[in-house]
Coordinates of N, CA, C and O in Angstrom, one line a residue:
M30 N 134.1 -113.6 -211.3 CA 134.4 -115.0 -211.2 C 135.4 -115.3 -212.3 O 135.3 -114.9 -213.4
P31 N 136.4 -116.2 -212.0 CA 137.4 -116.6 -213.0 C 136.8 -117.4 -214.0 O 135.7 -118.1 -213.8
K32 N 137.4 -117.5 -215.2 CA 136.9 -118.3 -216.3 C 137.1 -119.8 -215.9 O 136.2 -120.6 -216.3
A33 N 138.1 -120.2 -215.2 CA 138.3 -121.5 -214.8 C 138.4 -121.5 -213.2 O 139.0 -120.6 -212.7
I34 N 137.8 -122.4 -212.6 CA 137.8 -122.5 -211.1 C 139.0 -123.2 -210.7 O 139.2 -124.4 -211.0
P35 N 139.9 -122.5 -209.9 CA 141.1 -123.2 -209.5 C 140.9 -124.1 -208.3 O 139.8 -123.9 -207.6
E36 N 141.7 -125.0 -208.0 CA 141.6 -125.9 -206.9 C 141.4 -125.2 -205.6 O 140.7 -125.6 -204.7
S37 N 142.1 -124.1 -205.5 CA 142.0 -123.3 -204.2 C 140.6 -122.8 -203.9 O 140.4 -122.4 -202.7
M38 N 139.7 -122.7 -204.9 CA 138.4 -122.3 -204.6 C 137.4 -123.4 -204.2 O 136.3 -123.2 -203.9
G39 N 138.0 -124.6 -204.2 CA 137.1 -125.8 -203.8 C 136.7 -125.7 -202.3 O 137.5 -125.2 -201.5
L40 N 135.6 -126.3 -202.0 CA 135.1 -126.3 -200.7 C 135.6 -127.5 -199.9 O 136.0 -127.3 -198.7
Y41 N 135.7 -128.6 -200.5 CA 136.2 -129.8 -199.8 C 137.5 -130.2 -200.3 O 137.8 -130.2 -201.5
K42 N 138.4 -130.4 -199.4 CA 139.8 -130.8 -199.8 C 140.2 -132.0 -198.9 O 140.2 -132.0 -197.7
Q43 N 140.6 -133.1 -199.6 CA 141.2 -134.2 -198.9 C 142.0 -135.0 -199.9 O 141.5 -135.4 -200.9
R44 N 143.2 -135.3 -199.5 CA 144.1 -136.1 -200.4 C 143.8 -137.6 -200.2 O 143.5 -138.0 -199.1
L45 N 143.9 -138.3 -201.3 CA 143.9 -139.7 -201.3 C 145.4 -140.1 -201.1 O 146.3 -139.5 -201.7
L46 N 145.6 -141.1 -200.3 CA 146.9 -141.6 -200.0 C 147.1 -143.1 -200.5 O 146.1 -143.8 -200.6
P47 N 148.3 -143.5 -200.7 CA 148.6 -144.9 -201.1 C 148.0 -145.8 -200.0 O 148.0 -145.5 -198.8
S48 N 147.6 -147.0 -200.5 CA 147.2 -148.0 -199.5 C 148.3 -148.3 -198.5 O 149.5 -148.2 -198.8
N49 N 147.9 -148.6 -197.3 CA 148.8 -149.0 -196.2 C 149.6 -147.8 -195.7 O 150.7 -148.0 -195.1
T50 N 149.2 -146.6 -196.0 CA 149.9 -145.4 -195.5 C 149.5 -145.3 -194.0 O 148.3 -145.2 -193.7
P51 N 150.5 -145.2 -193.1 CA 150.1 -145.1 -191.7 C 149.4 -143.7 -191.5 O 149.7 -142.7 -192.2
D52 N 148.5 -143.7 -190.5 CA 147.8 -142.5 -190.2 C 148.7 -141.3 -189.9 O 148.3 -140.2 -190.1
S53 N 149.8 -141.5 -189.3 CA 150.7 -140.5 -188.9 C 151.6 -140.0 -190.1 O 152.4 -139.1 -189.9
N54 N 151.4 -140.5 -191.2 CA 152.3 -140.2 -192.4 C 151.5 -139.6 -193.5 O 150.3 -139.9 -193.7
D55 N 152.1 -138.7 -194.2 CA 151.5 -138.1 -195.4 C 152.1 -138.7 -196.6 O 153.1 -138.1 -197.2
G56 N 151.7 -139.9 -197.0 CA 152.3 -140.7 -198.0 C 152.1 -140.2 -199.4 O 151.1 -139.5 -199.7
W57 N 153.0 -140.5 -200.3 CA 152.9 -140.2 -201.7 C 153.1 -141.5 -202.5 O 153.9 -142.4 -202.1
W58 N 152.5 -141.6 -203.7 CA 152.8 -142.7 -204.5 C 154.1 -142.6 -205.1 O 154.5 -141.5 -205.5
Q59 N 154.9 -143.6 -205.1 CA 156.3 -143.6 -205.7 C 156.3 -144.4 -207.0 O 156.0 -145.6 -207.0
V60 N 156.8 -143.8 -208.0 CA 157.0 -144.5 -209.3 C 158.5 -144.4 -209.6 O 159.0 -143.4 -210.0
D61 N 159.2 -145.5 -209.2 CA 160.7 -145.5 -209.4 C 161.2 -146.3 -210.6 O 162.4 -146.3 -210.8
S62 N 160.2 -146.9 -211.3 CA 160.6 -147.6 -212.5 C 159.4 -147.8 -213.4 O 158.3 -147.8 -212.8
P63 N 159.6 -148.0 -214.7 CA 158.4 -148.2 -215.5 C 157.5 -149.4 -215.1 O 156.3 -149.4 -215.3
R64 N 158.2 -150.4 -214.6 CA 157.5 -151.6 -214.2 C 156.5 -151.3 -213.0 O 155.5 -152.0 -212.8
R65 N 156.8 -150.3 -212.3 CA 156.0 -150.0 -211.1 C 154.7 -149.2 -211.5 O 153.7 -149.1 -210.7
V66 N 154.6 -148.6 -212.7 CA 153.5 -147.8 -213.1 C 152.2 -148.5 -212.9 O 151.2 -148.0 -212.3
P67 N 152.0 -149.7 -213.5 CA 150.7 -150.4 -213.3 C 150.2 -150.6 -211.9 O 149.1 -150.4 -211.5
Q68 N 151.2 -151.0 -211.0 CA 150.8 -151.2 -209.6 C 150.4 -149.9 -209.0 O 149.4 -149.8 -208.2
V69 N 151.1 -148.8 -209.2 CA 150.7 -147.5 -208.7 C 149.3 -147.0 -209.2 O 148.5 -146.6 -208.5
V70 N 149.1 -147.2 -210.5 CA 147.8 -146.8 -211.1 C 146.7 -147.6 -210.5 O 145.6 -147.1 -210.2
D71 N 146.9 -148.9 -210.4 CA 145.9 -149.8 -209.7 C 145.6 -149.3 -208.3 O 144.4 -149.3 -207.9
D72 N 146.6 -148.9 -207.6 CA 146.3 -148.5 -206.2 C 145.6 -147.1 -206.2 O 144.7 -146.9 -205.4
M73 N 145.9 -146.3 -207.1 CA 145.2 -145.0 -207.2 C 143.8 -145.2 -207.6 O 142.9 -144.6 -207.0
H74 N 143.5 -146.1 -208.5 CA 142.1 -146.5 -208.9 C 141.4 -147.1 -207.7 O 140.2 -146.7 -207.4
A75 N 142.0 -148.0 -206.9 CA 141.4 -148.6 -205.8 C 141.1 -147.5 -204.7 O 140.0 -147.6 -204.1
Q76 N 142.0 -146.6 -204.5 CA 141.7 -145.5 -203.5 C 140.5 -144.6 -204.0 O 139.7 -144.2 -203.1
L77 N 140.5 -144.3 -205.3 CA 139.3 -143.5 -205.8 C 138.0 -144.3 -205.5 O 137.1 -143.7 -205.1
E78 N 138.0 -145.6 -205.8 CA 136.8 -146.4 -205.6 C 136.4 -146.5 -204.1 O 135.3 -146.4 -203.8
R79 N 137.4 -146.6 -203.3 CA 137.2 -146.9 -201.9 C 136.9 -145.6 -201.1 O 136.0 -145.5 -200.3
Q80 N 137.6 -144.5 -201.4 CA 137.5 -143.3 -200.6 C 137.2 -142.0 -201.4 O 136.7 -141.1 -200.8
G81 N 137.4 -142.0 -202.7 CA 137.2 -140.8 -203.4 C 135.7 -140.6 -203.9 O 135.0 -139.7 -203.5
W82 N 135.3 -141.6 -204.8 CA 134.0 -141.4 -205.3 C 132.8 -141.5 -204.3 O 131.9 -140.7 -204.4
P83 N 132.9 -142.3 -203.3 CA 131.8 -142.3 -202.3 C 131.7 -141.0 -201.6 O 130.5 -140.5 -201.4
V84 N 132.8 -140.4 -201.2 CA 132.7 -139.0 -200.6 C 132.1 -138.0 -201.6 O 131.2 -137.2 -201.2
L85 N 132.6 -138.0 -202.8 CA 132.2 -137.0 -203.8 C 130.7 -137.2 -204.0 O 129.9 -136.2 -204.1
G86 N 130.2 -138.4 -204.1 CA 128.8 -138.7 -204.3 C 127.9 -138.1 -203.2 O 126.9 -137.5 -203.5
R87 N 128.4 -138.3 -202.0 CA 127.6 -137.7 -200.8 C 127.7 -136.2 -200.9 O 126.7 -135.5 -200.5
L88 N 128.8 -135.6 -201.2 CA 128.9 -134.1 -201.2 C 128.1 -133.5 -202.3 O 127.7 -132.3 -202.2
L89 N 127.7 -134.2 -203.3 CA 126.9 -133.7 -204.4 C 125.4 -133.7 -204.0 O 124.6 -133.0 -204.7
E90 N 125.1 -134.3 -202.9 CA 123.7 -134.2 -202.3 C 123.6 -133.0 -201.3 O 124.4 -133.0 -200.4
R91 N 122.7 -132.1 -201.6 CA 122.6 -130.9 -200.8 C 122.6 -131.1 -199.3 O 123.3 -130.5 -198.5
D92 N 121.7 -132.0 -198.9 CA 121.5 -132.3 -197.4 C 122.7 -132.9 -196.8 O 123.1 -132.7 -195.7
E93 N 123.4 -133.8 -197.6 CA 124.6 -134.4 -197.1 C 125.7 -133.4 -197.0 O 126.5 -133.4 -196.0
M94 N 125.8 -132.5 -197.9 CA 126.8 -131.4 -197.8 C 126.6 -130.5 -196.6 O 127.5 -130.2 -195.9
L95 N 125.3 -130.2 -196.4 CA 124.9 -129.4 -195.3 C 125.3 -130.1 -194.0 O 125.8 -129.5 -193.0
D96 N 125.0 -131.4 -193.9 CA 125.4 -132.2 -192.7 C 126.9 -132.1 -192.5 O 127.3 -132.0 -191.3
R97 N 127.6 -132.3 -193.5 CA 129.1 -132.3 -193.4 C 129.6 -131.0 -192.9 O 130.5 -130.9 -192.1
I98 N 129.0 -129.9 -193.4 CA 129.4 -128.6 -193.0 C 129.1 -128.4 -191.5 O 129.9 -127.9 -190.7
R99 N 127.9 -128.8 -191.1 CA 127.5 -128.7 -189.7 C 128.3 -129.5 -188.8 O 128.5 -129.2 -187.6
Q100 N 128.8 -130.6 -189.2 CA 129.6 -131.5 -188.4 C 131.1 -130.9 -188.3 O 131.9 -131.4 -187.6
G101 N 131.3 -129.9 -189.2 CA 132.6 -129.3 -189.1 C 133.7 -130.0 -189.8 O 134.9 -129.9 -189.5
D102 N 133.3 -130.8 -190.8 CA 134.3 -131.7 -191.5 C 134.2 -131.5 -193.0 O 133.3 -132.0 -193.7
L103 N 135.2 -130.8 -193.6 CA 135.3 -130.6 -195.0 C 136.7 -131.1 -195.5 O 137.4 -130.5 -196.2
G104 N 137.0 -132.3 -195.0 CA 138.3 -132.9 -195.3 C 139.4 -132.2 -194.5 O 139.4 -132.3 -193.3
F105 N 140.3 -131.6 -195.3 CA 141.4 -130.9 -194.7 C 140.9 -129.8 -193.8 O 141.5 -129.5 -192.7
W106 N 139.8 -129.1 -194.2 CA 139.3 -128.0 -193.4 C 138.5 -128.5 -192.2 O 137.6 -129.4 -192.3
R107 N 138.7 -127.9 -191.1 CA 138.0 -128.2 -189.8 C 137.4 -126.9 -189.3 O 138.0 -125.9 -189.3
K108 N 136.1 -127.0 -188.8 CA 135.4 -125.8 -188.4 C 136.0 -125.1 -187.3 O 136.0 -123.9 -187.2
E109 N 136.7 -125.8 -186.3 CA 137.3 -125.1 -185.2 C 138.5 -124.3 -185.7 O 138.9 -123.3 -185.0
N110 N 139.0 -124.6 -186.8 CA 140.2 -123.8 -187.3 C 139.7 -122.6 -188.2 O 140.4 -121.6 -188.3
V111 N 138.6 -122.8 -189.0 CA 138.2 -121.7 -189.9 C 136.7 -121.6 -189.8 O 136.0 -121.9 -190.8
P112 N 136.1 -121.1 -188.7 CA 134.7 -121.1 -188.6 C 134.0 -120.2 -189.6 O 132.9 -120.5 -190.0
G113 N 134.6 -119.1 -190.0 CA 134.0 -118.3 -191.0 C 133.9 -118.9 -192.4 O 132.9 -118.7 -193.1
Y114 N 134.8 -119.8 -192.7 CA 134.7 -120.6 -194.0 C 133.5 -121.5 -193.9 O 132.7 -121.6 -194.9
F115 N 133.2 -122.1 -192.8 CA 132.1 -123.0 -192.7 C 130.8 -122.2 -192.6 O 129.8 -122.6 -193.2
A116 N 130.8 -121.0 -192.0 CA 129.6 -120.2 -191.9 C 129.3 -119.7 -193.3 O 128.1 -119.6 -193.7
T117 N 130.3 -119.3 -194.1 CA 130.0 -118.9 -195.5 C 129.4 -120.0 -196.3 O 128.4 -119.8 -197.0
A118 N 129.9 -121.2 -196.2 CA 129.4 -122.4 -196.9 C 127.9 -122.7 -196.5 O 127.1 -122.9 -197.3
E119 N 127.7 -122.7 -195.2 CA 126.3 -123.0 -194.7 C 125.4 -121.9 -195.2 O 124.2 -122.2 -195.6
A120 N 125.8 -120.6 -195.1 CA 124.9 -119.5 -195.6 C 124.5 -119.7 -197.0 O 123.3 -119.5 -197.4
L121 N 125.5 -120.1 -197.9 CA 125.2 -120.3 -199.3 C 124.1 -121.4 -199.5 O 123.3 -121.4 -200.4
L122 N 124.2 -122.5 -198.7 CA 123.3 -123.6 -198.8 C 121.9 -123.2 -198.2 O 120.9 -123.7 -198.7
L123 N 121.9 -122.3 -197.2 CA 120.6 -122.0 -196.6 C 119.8 -120.9 -197.3 O 118.6 -120.8 -197.2
M124 N 120.5 -120.1 -198.1 CA 119.8 -118.9 -198.7 C 118.7 -119.3 -199.6 O 117.7 -118.6 -199.7
D125 N 118.8 -120.4 -200.3 CA 117.8 -120.8 -201.2 C 116.4 -121.1 -200.5 O 115.4 -121.2 -201.2
A126 N 116.5 -121.4 -199.2 CA 115.2 -121.6 -198.5 C 114.6 -120.4 -197.9 O 113.6 -120.4 -197.2
G127 N 115.2 -119.2 -198.2 CA 114.6 -117.9 -197.8 C 115.2 -117.5 -196.5 O 116.0 -118.2 -195.9
P128 N 114.8 -116.4 -196.0 CA 115.3 -115.8 -194.7 C 115.0 -116.8 -193.5 O 113.9 -117.4 -193.5
S129 N 115.9 -116.9 -192.6 CA 115.7 -117.7 -191.4 C 116.6 -117.3 -190.3 O 117.6 -116.6 -190.6
R130 N 116.3 -117.8 -189.2 CA 117.2 -117.5 -188.0 C 118.6 -118.2 -188.2 O 119.6 -117.6 -187.9
A131 N 118.5 -119.4 -188.8 CA 119.8 -120.2 -189.0 C 120.7 -119.4 -190.0 O 121.9 -119.3 -189.8
L132 N 120.1 -118.8 -191.0 CA 120.8 -118.0 -192.0 C 121.4 -116.8 -191.3 O 122.6 -116.5 -191.5
D133 N 120.6 -116.1 -190.5 CA 121.1 -114.9 -189.8 C 122.3 -115.3 -188.9 O 123.2 -114.5 -188.9
E134 N 122.2 -116.4 -188.3 CA 123.3 -116.8 -187.4 C 124.6 -117.0 -188.2 O 125.7 -116.6 -187.7
Q135 N 124.5 -117.7 -189.3 CA 125.7 -117.9 -190.1 C 126.2 -116.6 -190.7 O 127.5 -116.4 -190.7
L136 N 125.4 -115.7 -191.1 CA 125.8 -114.4 -191.7 C 126.5 -113.6 -190.6 O 127.5 -112.9 -190.8
A137 N 126.0 -113.6 -189.4 CA 126.6 -112.9 -188.2 C 128.0 -113.5 -188.0 O 129.0 -112.8 -187.7
L138 N 128.1 -114.8 -188.1 CA 129.4 -115.5 -187.9 C 130.4 -115.1 -189.0 O 131.6 -114.9 -188.8
V139 N 129.9 -115.0 -190.2 CA 130.8 -114.6 -191.4 C 131.4 -113.2 -191.0 O 132.6 -113.0 -191.1
R140 N 130.5 -112.3 -190.6 CA 131.0 -110.9 -190.3 C 131.9 -110.9 -189.1 O 132.9 -110.3 -189.1
A141 N 131.6 -111.7 -188.0 CA 132.3 -111.7 -186.8 C 133.7 -112.3 -187.0 O 134.7 -111.9 -186.3
T142 N 133.9 -113.2 -187.9 CA 135.2 -113.9 -188.1 C 136.0 -113.2 -189.2 O 137.1 -113.7 -189.5
S143 N 135.5 -112.1 -189.8 CA 136.3 -111.5 -190.8 C 137.4 -110.6 -190.2 O 137.2 -110.0 -189.2
T144 N 138.5 -110.6 -190.9 CA 139.6 -109.7 -190.5 C 139.3 -108.3 -190.9 O 138.3 -108.1 -191.7
A145 N 140.0 -107.3 -190.5 CA 139.8 -106.0 -190.9 C 139.8 -105.8 -192.4 O 139.1 -105.1 -193.0
A146 N 140.7 -106.5 -193.0 CA 140.9 -106.5 -194.5 C 139.7 -107.1 -195.2 O 139.5 -106.9 -196.4
Q147 N 139.0 -108.0 -194.5 CA 137.9 -108.7 -195.1 C 136.5 -108.2 -194.9 O 135.5 -108.6 -195.5
V148 N 136.4 -107.2 -194.0 CA 135.1 -106.7 -193.6 C 134.3 -106.2 -194.8 O 133.1 -106.5 -194.9
E149 N 134.8 -105.4 -195.6 CA 134.1 -104.9 -196.8 C 133.6 -106.0 -197.7 O 132.4 -106.0 -198.1
S150 N 134.4 -107.0 -197.9 CA 134.0 -108.1 -198.8 C 132.9 -108.9 -198.0 O 132.0 -109.4 -198.6
A151 N 133.1 -109.1 -196.7 CA 132.1 -109.8 -195.9 C 130.8 -109.1 -196.0 O 129.7 -109.8 -196.1
D152 N 130.8 -107.8 -195.8 CA 129.5 -107.1 -195.9 C 128.8 -107.2 -197.2 O 127.6 -107.3 -197.3
R153 N 129.6 -107.2 -198.3 CA 129.0 -107.4 -199.6 C 128.4 -108.8 -199.8 O 127.3 -108.9 -200.3
F154 N 129.1 -109.7 -199.2 CA 128.6 -111.1 -199.3 C 127.3 -111.2 -198.5 O 126.3 -111.8 -199.0
V155 N 127.3 -110.7 -197.3 CA 126.1 -110.7 -196.4 C 124.9 -110.1 -197.2 O 123.8 -110.6 -197.2
R156 N 125.1 -108.9 -197.7 CA 124.0 -108.2 -198.5 C 123.5 -109.1 -199.6 O 122.3 -109.2 -199.8
W157 N 124.4 -109.6 -200.4 CA 124.1 -110.5 -201.5 C 123.3 -111.7 -201.1 O 122.2 -112.0 -201.7
V158 N 123.7 -112.4 -200.0 CA 123.0 -113.6 -199.6 C 121.6 -113.2 -199.1 O 120.6 -113.9 -199.4
R159 N 121.5 -112.1 -198.4 CA 120.2 -111.6 -197.9 C 119.2 -111.3 -199.1 O 118.1 -111.7 -199.1
Q160 N 119.8 -110.7 -200.2 CA 119.0 -110.5 -201.4 C 118.5 -111.8 -202.0 O 117.4 -111.9 -202.4
Q161 N 119.4 -112.7 -202.1 CA 119.1 -114.0 -202.7 C 118.0 -114.7 -201.8 O 117.1 -115.3 -202.4
A162 N 118.2 -114.7 -200.5 CA 117.2 -115.3 -199.6 C 115.8 -114.6 -199.8 O 114.8 -115.3 -199.8
E163 N 115.8 -113.3 -199.9 CA 114.5 -112.6 -200.0 C 113.9 -113.0 -201.3 O 112.6 -113.2 -201.4
S164 N 114.6 -113.1 -202.4 CA 114.1 -113.5 -203.7 C 113.7 -115.0 -203.8 O 112.9 -115.3 -204.7
A165 N 114.1 -115.8 -202.9 CA 113.8 -117.2 -202.9 C 112.4 -117.4 -202.3 O 111.8 -118.5 -202.5
T166 N 111.8 -116.4 -201.6 CA 110.5 -116.6 -201.0 C 109.4 -116.1 -201.9 O 109.5 -115.4 -202.8

């Protein structure tokens, strides 16, 4: 494990956008003069309050995170595009409850969605999760 966790290892990814950004647009805050800084900072703060902190608060609750994973919504990530990513996340949340059919289904999906280059790593992950699940009971 790295000493510092990079953004790329995060499970949930979703950008906050400036207020009034159309749904079809990927907006960015624009600071084109020093006078504009307070307005931009106020909007960033408002977006954190409106859309950032509430989502983060829910994701810190285990059952909420599990529901989000099962719904296939981790912000930028969608289950239909990366099912193995979601199966990995769900398996990690399920392993603490011990062995189960639901855990077996997710581990099978992790293995089934692995590329040839990922099979060895997926197999190590599956073995490790099964060990953790066994020790949880």
